[in-house]
PDB file of C-alpha atoms in Angstrom:
ATOM      1  CA  ARG A 887      -6.439   0.429  22.024  1.00  0.00           C
ATOM      2  CA  LYS A 888      -7.305  -0.461  18.670  1.00  0.00           C
ATOM      3  CA  GLU A 889     -10.438   0.972  16.849  1.00  0.00           C
ATOM      4  CA  VAL A 890     -12.245  -1.758  16.185  1.00  0.00           C
ATOM      5  CA  GLU A 891     -11.034  -5.045  18.025  1.00  0.00           C
ATOM      6  CA  GLN A 892     -11.652  -8.757  17.168  1.00  0.00           C
ATOM      7  CA  ASP A 893     -10.546 -11.941  18.191  1.00  0.00           C
ATOM      8  CA  PRO A 894      -8.204 -13.429  15.692  1.00  0.00           C
ATOM      9  CA  GLY A 895      -8.992 -17.040  16.522  1.00  0.00           C
ATOM     10  CA  PRO A 896      -9.047 -19.172  14.238  1.00  0.00           C
ATOM     11  CA  PHE A 897     -12.060 -21.015  14.770  1.00  0.00           C
ATOM     12  CA  ASN A 898     -12.116 -24.217  13.744  1.00  0.00           C
ATOM     13  CA  VAL A 899     -15.703 -25.662  13.679  1.00  0.00           C
ATOM     14  CA  PRO A 900     -17.306 -28.812  12.131  1.00  0.00           C
ATOM     15  CA  GLU A 901     -19.155 -28.775   9.139  1.00  0.00           C
ATOM     16  CA  GLY A 902     -22.820 -27.775  10.346  1.00  0.00           C
ATOM     17  CA  ALA A 903     -21.656 -26.761  13.809  1.00  0.00           C
ATOM     18  CA  THR A 904     -22.992 -22.843  14.583  1.00  0.00           C
ATOM     19  CA  VAL A 905     -20.322 -20.160  15.896  1.00  0.00           C
ATOM     20  CA  ALA A 906     -20.249 -16.714  16.954  1.00  0.00           C
ATOM     21  CA  PHE A 907     -17.818 -14.097  16.256  1.00  0.00           C
ATOM     22  CA  ASN A 908     -17.767 -10.927  18.552  1.00  0.00           C
ATOM     23  CA  CYS A 909     -16.540  -7.216  17.175  1.00  0.00           C
ATOM     24  CA  THR A 910     -15.430  -4.108  19.851  1.00  0.00           C
ATOM     25  CA  TYR A 911     -15.335  -0.495  19.316  1.00  0.00           C
ATOM     26  CA  SER A 912     -14.561   2.137  20.779  1.00  0.00           C
ATOM     27  CA  ASN A 913     -16.033   5.568  19.303  1.00  0.00           C
ATOM     28  CA  SER A 914     -19.398   5.510  20.109  1.00  0.00           C
ATOM     29  CA  ALA A 915     -20.508   7.704  17.692  1.00  0.00           C
ATOM     30  CA  SER A 916     -20.147   5.402  14.832  1.00  0.00           C
ATOM     31  CA  GLN A 917     -22.621   5.178  12.572  1.00  0.00           C
ATOM     32  CA  SER A 918     -22.873   2.295  11.137  1.00  0.00           C
ATOM     33  CA  PHE A 919     -22.100  -0.967  11.080  1.00  0.00           C
ATOM     34  CA  PHE A 920     -21.001  -4.271   9.103  1.00  0.00           C
ATOM     35  CA  TRP A 921     -19.783  -7.760   8.427  1.00  0.00           C
ATOM     36  CA  TYR A 922     -17.361  -8.142   5.523  1.00  0.00           C
ATOM     37  CA  ARG A 923     -16.073 -11.498   4.251  1.00  0.00           C
ATOM     38  CA  GLN A 924     -12.401 -11.090   2.842  1.00  0.00           C
ATOM     39  CA  ASP A 925     -11.273 -14.776   1.111  1.00  0.00           C
ATOM     40  CA  CYS A 926      -6.708 -15.353   1.302  1.00  0.00           C
ATOM     41  CA  ARG A 927      -5.328 -12.582  -1.255  1.00  0.00           C
ATOM     42  CA  LYS A 928      -8.868 -11.506  -2.305  1.00  0.00           C
ATOM     43  CA  GLU A 929     -10.767  -8.263  -1.226  1.00  0.00           C
ATOM     44  CA  PRO A 930     -13.210  -8.113   1.556  1.00  0.00           C
ATOM     45  CA  LYS A 931     -17.044  -8.436  -0.097  1.00  0.00           C
ATOM     46  CA  LEU A 932     -19.643  -7.205   1.812  1.00  0.00           C
ATOM     47  CA  LEU A 933     -21.276  -9.781   4.259  1.00  0.00           C
ATOM     48  CA  MET A 934     -24.620  -7.636   5.975  1.00  0.00           C
ATOM     49  CA  SER A 935     -25.286  -4.261   7.333  1.00  0.00           C
ATOM     50  CA  VAL A 936     -25.446  -4.430  10.620  1.00  0.00           C
ATOM     51  CA  TYR A 937     -28.685  -3.103  13.012  1.00  0.00           C
ATOM     52  CA  SER A 938     -29.604  -2.266  16.109  1.00  0.00           C
ATOM     53  CA  SER A 939     -32.698  -4.288  16.165  1.00  0.00           C
ATOM     54  CA  GLY A 940     -31.059  -6.816  14.685  1.00  0.00           C
ATOM     55  CA  ASN A 941     -31.222  -8.560  11.272  1.00  0.00           C
ATOM     56  CA  GLU A 942     -31.356 -12.194   9.420  1.00  0.00           C
ATOM     57  CA  ASP A 943     -30.638 -13.084   5.764  1.00  0.00           C
ATOM     58  CA  GLY A 944     -30.378 -16.753   5.526  1.00  0.00           C
ATOM     59  CA  ARG A 945     -27.893 -18.546   7.890  1.00  0.00           C
ATOM     60  CA  PHE A 946     -26.238 -15.224   9.097  1.00  0.00           C
ATOM     61  CA  THR A 947     -27.413 -12.902  12.095  1.00  0.00           C
ATOM     62  CA  ALA A 948     -26.057  -9.922  12.909  1.00  0.00           C
ATOM     63  CA  GLN A 949     -26.887  -7.592  16.079  1.00  0.00           C
ATOM     64  CA  LEU A 950     -25.320  -4.921  17.141  1.00  0.00           C
ATOM     65  CA  ASN A 951     -25.121  -3.355  20.828  1.00  0.00           C
ATOM     66  CA  ARG A 952     -24.967   0.229  21.260  1.00  0.00           C
ATOM     67  CA  ALA A 953     -24.724   0.526  25.325  1.00  0.00           C
ATOM     68  CA  SER A 954     -22.050  -1.534  24.916  1.00  0.00           C
ATOM     69  CA  GLN A 955     -19.912  -1.205  21.899  1.00  0.00           C
ATOM     70  CA  TYR A 956     -20.586  -4.748  20.758  1.00  0.00           C
ATOM     71  CA  ILE A 957     -21.542  -6.261  17.691  1.00  0.00           C
ATOM     72  CA  SER A 958     -22.134 -10.021  16.449  1.00  0.00           C
ATOM     73  CA  LEU A 959     -22.380 -12.059  13.690  1.00  0.00           C
ATOM     74  CA  LEU A 960     -23.913 -15.811  14.043  1.00  0.00           C
ATOM     75  CA  ILE A 961     -23.631 -18.169  12.093  1.00  0.00           C
ATOM     76  CA  ARG A 962     -25.219 -21.867  11.671  1.00  0.00           C
ATOM     77  CA  ASP A 963     -25.082 -24.910   9.655  1.00  0.00           C
ATOM     78  CA  SER A 964     -21.745 -23.865   8.991  1.00  0.00           C
ATOM     79  CA  LYS A 965     -20.504 -25.466   5.354  1.00  0.00           C
ATOM     80  CA  LEU A 966     -17.038 -25.356   3.983  1.00  0.00           C
ATOM     81  CA  SER A 967     -17.254 -22.652   1.430  1.00  0.00           C
ATOM     82  CA  ASP A 968     -17.671 -20.544   4.791  1.00  0.00           C
ATOM     83  CA  SER A 969     -14.251 -20.469   5.329  1.00  0.00           C
ATOM     84  CA  ALA A 970     -12.894 -17.410   5.482  1.00  0.00           C
ATOM     85  CA  THR A 971     -11.547 -14.429   7.595  1.00  0.00           C
ATOM     86  CA  TYR A 972     -14.606 -12.528   8.717  1.00  0.00           C
ATOM     87  CA  LEU A 973     -13.811  -8.305   9.210  1.00  0.00           C
ATOM     88  CA  CYS A 974     -15.960  -6.289  11.291  1.00  0.00           C
ATOM     89  CA  VAL A 975     -16.551  -2.499   9.478  1.00  0.00           C
ATOM     90  CA  VAL A 976     -17.676   0.457  11.457  1.00  0.00           C
ATOM     91  CA  ASN A 977     -18.526   3.170   9.488  1.00  0.00           C
ATOM     92  CA  ASP A 978     -16.536   6.892  11.779  1.00  0.00           C
ATOM     93  CA  TYR A 979     -17.328   9.802  11.447  1.00  0.00           C
ATOM     94  CA  GLY A 980     -17.100  11.498   7.648  1.00  0.00           C
ATOM     95  CA  ASN A 981     -17.657   7.999   6.209  1.00  0.00           C
ATOM     96  CA  LYS A 982     -14.847   6.197   6.726  1.00  0.00           C
ATOM     97  CA  LEU A 983     -14.693   2.762   7.156  1.00  0.00           C
ATOM     98  CA  VAL A 984     -12.817   1.105  10.066  1.00  0.00           C
ATOM     99  CA  PHE A 985     -11.881  -2.505  10.000  1.00  0.00           C
ATOM    100  CA  GLY A 986     -11.336  -5.145  12.851  1.00  0.00           C
ATOM    101  CA  ALA A 987      -8.491  -7.419  12.091  1.00  0.00           C
ATOM    102  CA  GLY A 988     -10.478 -10.022  11.834  1.00  0.00           C
ATOM    103  CA  THR A 989     -11.568 -13.169  12.545  1.00  0.00           C
ATOM    104  CA  ILE A 990     -10.358 -16.680  11.120  1.00  0.00           C
ATOM    105  CA  LEU A 991     -12.859 -19.578  10.111  1.00  0.00           C
ATOM    106  CA  ARG A 992     -12.339 -22.497   9.321  1.00  0.00           C
ATOM    107  CA  VAL A 993     -14.678 -25.795   8.894  1.00  0.00           C
ATOM    108  CA  LYS A 994     -13.697 -28.701   8.523  1.00  0.00           C
ATOM    109  CA  SER A 995     -15.569 -31.813   6.887  1.00  0.00           C
TER     110      SER A 995
ATOM    111  CA  GLY B 839     -23.268  -4.906  -7.732  1.00  0.00           C
ATOM    112  CA  ALA B 840     -21.073  -2.556  -8.370  1.00  0.00           C
ATOM    113  CA  VAL B 841     -17.628  -3.319 -10.473  1.00  0.00           C
ATOM    114  CA  VAL B 842     -14.265  -1.542  -9.342  1.00  0.00           C
ATOM    115  CA  SER B 843     -11.664  -2.599 -11.522  1.00  0.00           C
ATOM    116  CA  GLN B 844      -7.936  -2.279 -10.366  1.00  0.00           C
ATOM    117  CA  HIS B 845      -4.621  -2.420 -12.482  1.00  0.00           C
ATOM    118  CA  PRO B 846      -1.664  -4.079 -12.221  1.00  0.00           C
ATOM    119  CA  SER B 847      -3.208  -7.167 -10.287  1.00  0.00           C
ATOM    120  CA  TRP B 848       0.163  -7.798  -9.164  1.00  0.00           C
ATOM    121  CA  VAL B 849       3.483  -6.135  -9.283  1.00  0.00           C
ATOM    122  CA  ILE B 850       6.993  -6.688  -9.151  1.00  0.00           C
ATOM    123  CA  CYS B 851       9.752  -3.967  -8.793  1.00  0.00           C
ATOM    124  CA  LYS B 852      12.779  -3.319  -8.052  1.00  0.00           C
ATOM    125  CA  SER B 853      13.518  -0.846  -5.024  1.00  0.00           C
ATOM    126  CA  GLY B 854      13.590   3.178  -6.043  1.00  0.00           C
ATOM    127  CA  THR B 855      11.476   2.362  -8.671  1.00  0.00           C
ATOM    128  CA  SER B 856       7.798   4.031  -8.933  1.00  0.00           C
ATOM    129  CA  VAL B 857       4.501   1.832  -9.504  1.00  0.00           C
ATOM    130  CA  LYS B 858       1.681   3.144 -10.335  1.00  0.00           C
ATOM    131  CA  ILE B 859      -1.677   1.500  -9.595  1.00  0.00           C
ATOM    132  CA  GLU B 860      -5.316   1.824 -11.095  1.00  0.00           C
ATOM    133  CA  CYS B 861      -8.444   2.277 -10.404  1.00  0.00           C
ATOM    134  CA  ARG B 862     -11.758   2.129 -12.420  1.00  0.00           C
ATOM    135  CA  SER B 863     -15.579   2.085 -11.187  1.00  0.00           C
ATOM    136  CA  LEU B 864     -16.974   0.420 -14.513  1.00  0.00           C
ATOM    137  CA  ASP B 865     -20.159   0.227 -14.097  1.00  0.00           C
ATOM    138  CA  PHE B 866     -20.789   3.597 -11.986  1.00  0.00           C
ATOM    139  CA  GLN B 867     -19.554   7.175 -11.150  1.00  0.00           C
ATOM    140  CA  ALA B 868     -17.979   7.644  -7.989  1.00  0.00           C
ATOM    141  CA  THR B 869     -16.729  11.065  -6.561  1.00  0.00           C
ATOM    142  CA  THR B 870     -14.905  10.037  -4.097  1.00  0.00           C
ATOM    143  CA  MET B 871     -12.261   6.884  -4.021  1.00  0.00           C
ATOM    144  CA  PHE B 872      -9.913   5.182  -0.737  1.00  0.00           C
ATOM    145  CA  TRP B 873      -6.627   3.860  -0.708  1.00  0.00           C
ATOM    146  CA  TYR B 874      -5.754   1.070   1.294  1.00  0.00           C
ATOM    147  CA  ARG B 875      -3.021  -1.262   2.732  1.00  0.00           C
ATOM    148  CA  GLN B 876      -3.467  -4.706   4.033  1.00  0.00           C
ATOM    149  CA  PHE B 877       0.361  -5.846   6.040  1.00  0.00           C
ATOM    150  CA  PRO B 878      -0.467  -9.650   6.418  1.00  0.00           C
ATOM    151  CA  LYS B 879      -2.264 -10.784   8.919  1.00  0.00           C
ATOM    152  CA  GLN B 880      -3.368  -7.540   9.147  1.00  0.00           C
ATOM    153  CA  SER B 881      -6.591  -5.157   9.134  1.00  0.00           C
ATOM    154  CA  LEU B 882      -6.923  -2.822   6.036  1.00  0.00           C
ATOM    155  CA  MET B 883      -5.816   0.708   7.489  1.00  0.00           C
ATOM    156  CA  LEU B 884      -6.949   3.483   5.439  1.00  0.00           C
ATOM    157  CA  MET B 885      -4.289   5.915   3.453  1.00  0.00           C
ATOM    158  CA  ALA B 886      -5.643   7.978   1.772  1.00  0.00           C
ATOM    159  CA  THR B 887      -9.669   9.292   0.971  1.00  0.00           C
ATOM    160  CA  SER B 888      -9.035  10.406  -3.425  1.00  0.00           C
ATOM    161  CA  ASN B 889     -11.867  12.812  -4.048  1.00  0.00           C
ATOM    162  CA  GLU B 890     -11.992  13.395  -8.098  1.00  0.00           C
ATOM    163  CA  GLY B 891     -11.131  16.817  -8.973  1.00  0.00           C
ATOM    164  CA  SER B 892      -9.376  17.937  -6.148  1.00  0.00           C
ATOM    165  CA  LYS B 893      -6.561  16.960  -3.256  1.00  0.00           C
ATOM    166  CA  ALA B 894      -6.304  13.324  -1.310  1.00  0.00           C
ATOM    167  CA  THR B 895      -7.083  13.594   2.247  1.00  0.00           C
ATOM    168  CA  TYR B 896      -4.148  11.753   3.737  1.00  0.00           C
ATOM    169  CA  GLU B 897      -4.821   9.770   6.999  1.00  0.00           C
ATOM    170  CA  GLN B 898      -2.478  10.035   9.668  1.00  0.00           C
ATOM    171  CA  GLY B 899       1.288   8.973   9.087  1.00  0.00           C
ATOM    172  CA  VAL B 900       0.667   8.599   5.108  1.00  0.00           C
ATOM    173  CA  GLU B 901       3.777  10.425   3.410  1.00  0.00           C
ATOM    174  CA  LYS B 902       2.105  12.429   0.512  1.00  0.00           C
ATOM    175  CA  ASP B 903       4.714  12.878  -1.626  1.00  0.00           C
ATOM    176  CA  LYS B 904       5.178   9.279  -1.569  1.00  0.00           C
ATOM    177  CA  PHE B 905       2.073   7.241  -2.562  1.00  0.00           C
ATOM    178  CA  LEU B 906       0.752   9.935  -5.224  1.00  0.00           C
ATOM    179  CA  ILE B 907      -2.972  10.327  -5.570  1.00  0.00           C
ATOM    180  CA  ASN B 908      -4.588  11.236  -9.184  1.00  0.00           C
ATOM    181  CA  HIS B 909      -8.587  11.380  -9.110  1.00  0.00           C
ATOM    182  CA  ALA B 910      -9.248  13.063 -12.298  1.00  0.00           C
ATOM    183  CA  SER B 911     -11.924  11.249 -13.246  1.00  0.00           C
ATOM    184  CA  LEU B 912     -15.280  10.514 -11.850  1.00  0.00           C
ATOM    185  CA  THR B 913     -14.372   6.847 -13.322  1.00  0.00           C
ATOM    186  CA  LEU B 914     -10.362   6.613 -12.245  1.00  0.00           C
ATOM    187  CA  SER B 915      -7.810   7.308 -10.000  1.00  0.00           C
ATOM    188  CA  THR B 916      -4.068   6.536  -8.990  1.00  0.00           C
ATOM    189  CA  LEU B 917      -2.224   5.828  -6.521  1.00  0.00           C
ATOM    190  CA  THR B 918       1.743   5.980  -6.975  1.00  0.00           C
ATOM    191  CA  VAL B 919       4.033   4.950  -4.799  1.00  0.00           C
ATOM    192  CA  THR B 920       7.142   6.263  -5.218  1.00  0.00           C
ATOM    193  CA  SER B 921      10.731   5.319  -4.899  1.00  0.00           C
ATOM    194  CA  ALA B 922       9.106   2.177  -3.661  1.00  0.00           C
ATOM    195  CA  HIS B 923      11.180  -0.004  -1.022  1.00  0.00           C
ATOM    196  CA  PRO B 924      10.612  -3.798   0.649  1.00  0.00           C
ATOM    197  CA  GLU B 925       8.701  -2.438   3.742  1.00  0.00           C
ATOM    198  CA  ASP B 926       6.286  -0.680   1.026  1.00  0.00           C
ATOM    199  CA  SER B 927       5.631  -4.452  -0.382  1.00  0.00           C
ATOM    200  CA  SER B 928       1.476  -5.084   0.403  1.00  0.00           C
ATOM    201  CA  PHE B 929      -1.968  -5.432  -0.724  1.00  0.00           C
ATOM    202  CA  TYR B 930      -2.862  -2.247  -1.639  1.00  0.00           C
ATOM    203  CA  ILE B 931      -6.981  -2.308  -2.523  1.00  0.00           C
ATOM    204  CA  CYS B 932      -9.268   0.544  -3.762  1.00  0.00           C
ATOM    205  CA  SER B 933     -12.862   1.563  -2.889  1.00  0.00           C
ATOM    206  CA  ALA B 934     -15.340   3.542  -4.857  1.00  0.00           C
ATOM    207  CA  ARG B 935     -18.281   5.121  -2.989  1.00  0.00           C
ATOM    208  CA  GLY B 936     -21.863   4.539  -4.348  1.00  0.00           C
ATOM    209  CA  TYR B 937     -24.603   6.941  -4.184  1.00  0.00           C
ATOM    210  CA  ASN B 938     -26.211   4.854  -1.776  1.00  0.00           C
ATOM    211  CA  ASN B 939     -22.861   5.023   0.445  1.00  0.00           C
ATOM    212  CA  GLU B 940     -22.184   1.798  -0.027  1.00  0.00           C
ATOM    213  CA  GLN B 941     -18.714   1.014  -0.996  1.00  0.00           C
ATOM    214  CA  PHE B 942     -17.274  -1.275  -3.600  1.00  0.00           C
ATOM    215  CA  PHE B 943     -13.917  -2.676  -3.179  1.00  0.00           C
ATOM    216  CA  GLY B 944     -11.231  -3.526  -6.098  1.00  0.00           C
ATOM    217  CA  PRO B 945      -9.598  -7.306  -6.085  1.00  0.00           C
ATOM    218  CA  GLY B 946      -6.545  -5.792  -5.198  1.00  0.00           C
ATOM    219  CA  THR B 947      -2.990  -5.175  -6.525  1.00  0.00           C
ATOM    220  CA  ARG B 948      -0.180  -7.084  -4.246  1.00  0.00           C
ATOM    221  CA  LEU B 949       3.058  -5.123  -4.342  1.00  0.00           C
ATOM    222  CA  THR B 950       6.305  -6.626  -3.368  1.00  0.00           C
ATOM    223  CA  VAL B 951       9.488  -4.630  -4.272  1.00  0.00           C
ATOM    224  CA  LEU B 952      12.486  -6.445  -4.149  1.00  0.00           C
TER     225      LEU B 952
END
């Protein structure tokens, strides 16, 4: 079983749509959680950290459920520029980042 | 945010040659840097953790004699792919850990071995 699992997609949505991505992780001792965004042939960039209380940054909302070992990302009012691969990332013991394979989002006009 | 550079950004080489990739933290000192590899449509896989002034810690399945890592200063780590073969073709990305523990990624190096 992979340490971090994501639906690879692609999710094809029209502009303005709301889209949600899910992720599960296997190590219950994981300490911190993130969503990264990766554009084609580029390095990943931190989108937001994920906290148990849930957190929001503009159109983006992240949620963490430690009991279910489940992380989500909600994007409201999708823009064309949101098209990218979204990586669920878990900070494992030893301060190592473990990446999911990513979920592809394509926003179309 | 902090800036991490990588050089070269891409390289094409013949099978059997060695390739050196540099990773620099430009505006901060990084005692720890990480080297990742990403194959097409796959996740980033950690290859090794590089600590300044000491030997790198390699992940299971990564050959330390093939992927030589040197972290001689607080702003520079190098990865040398020795005797590269076509199966080593990949996107190599480094990251540097800042004082707040956040990892900042370099822009990556695309290696193609013919």
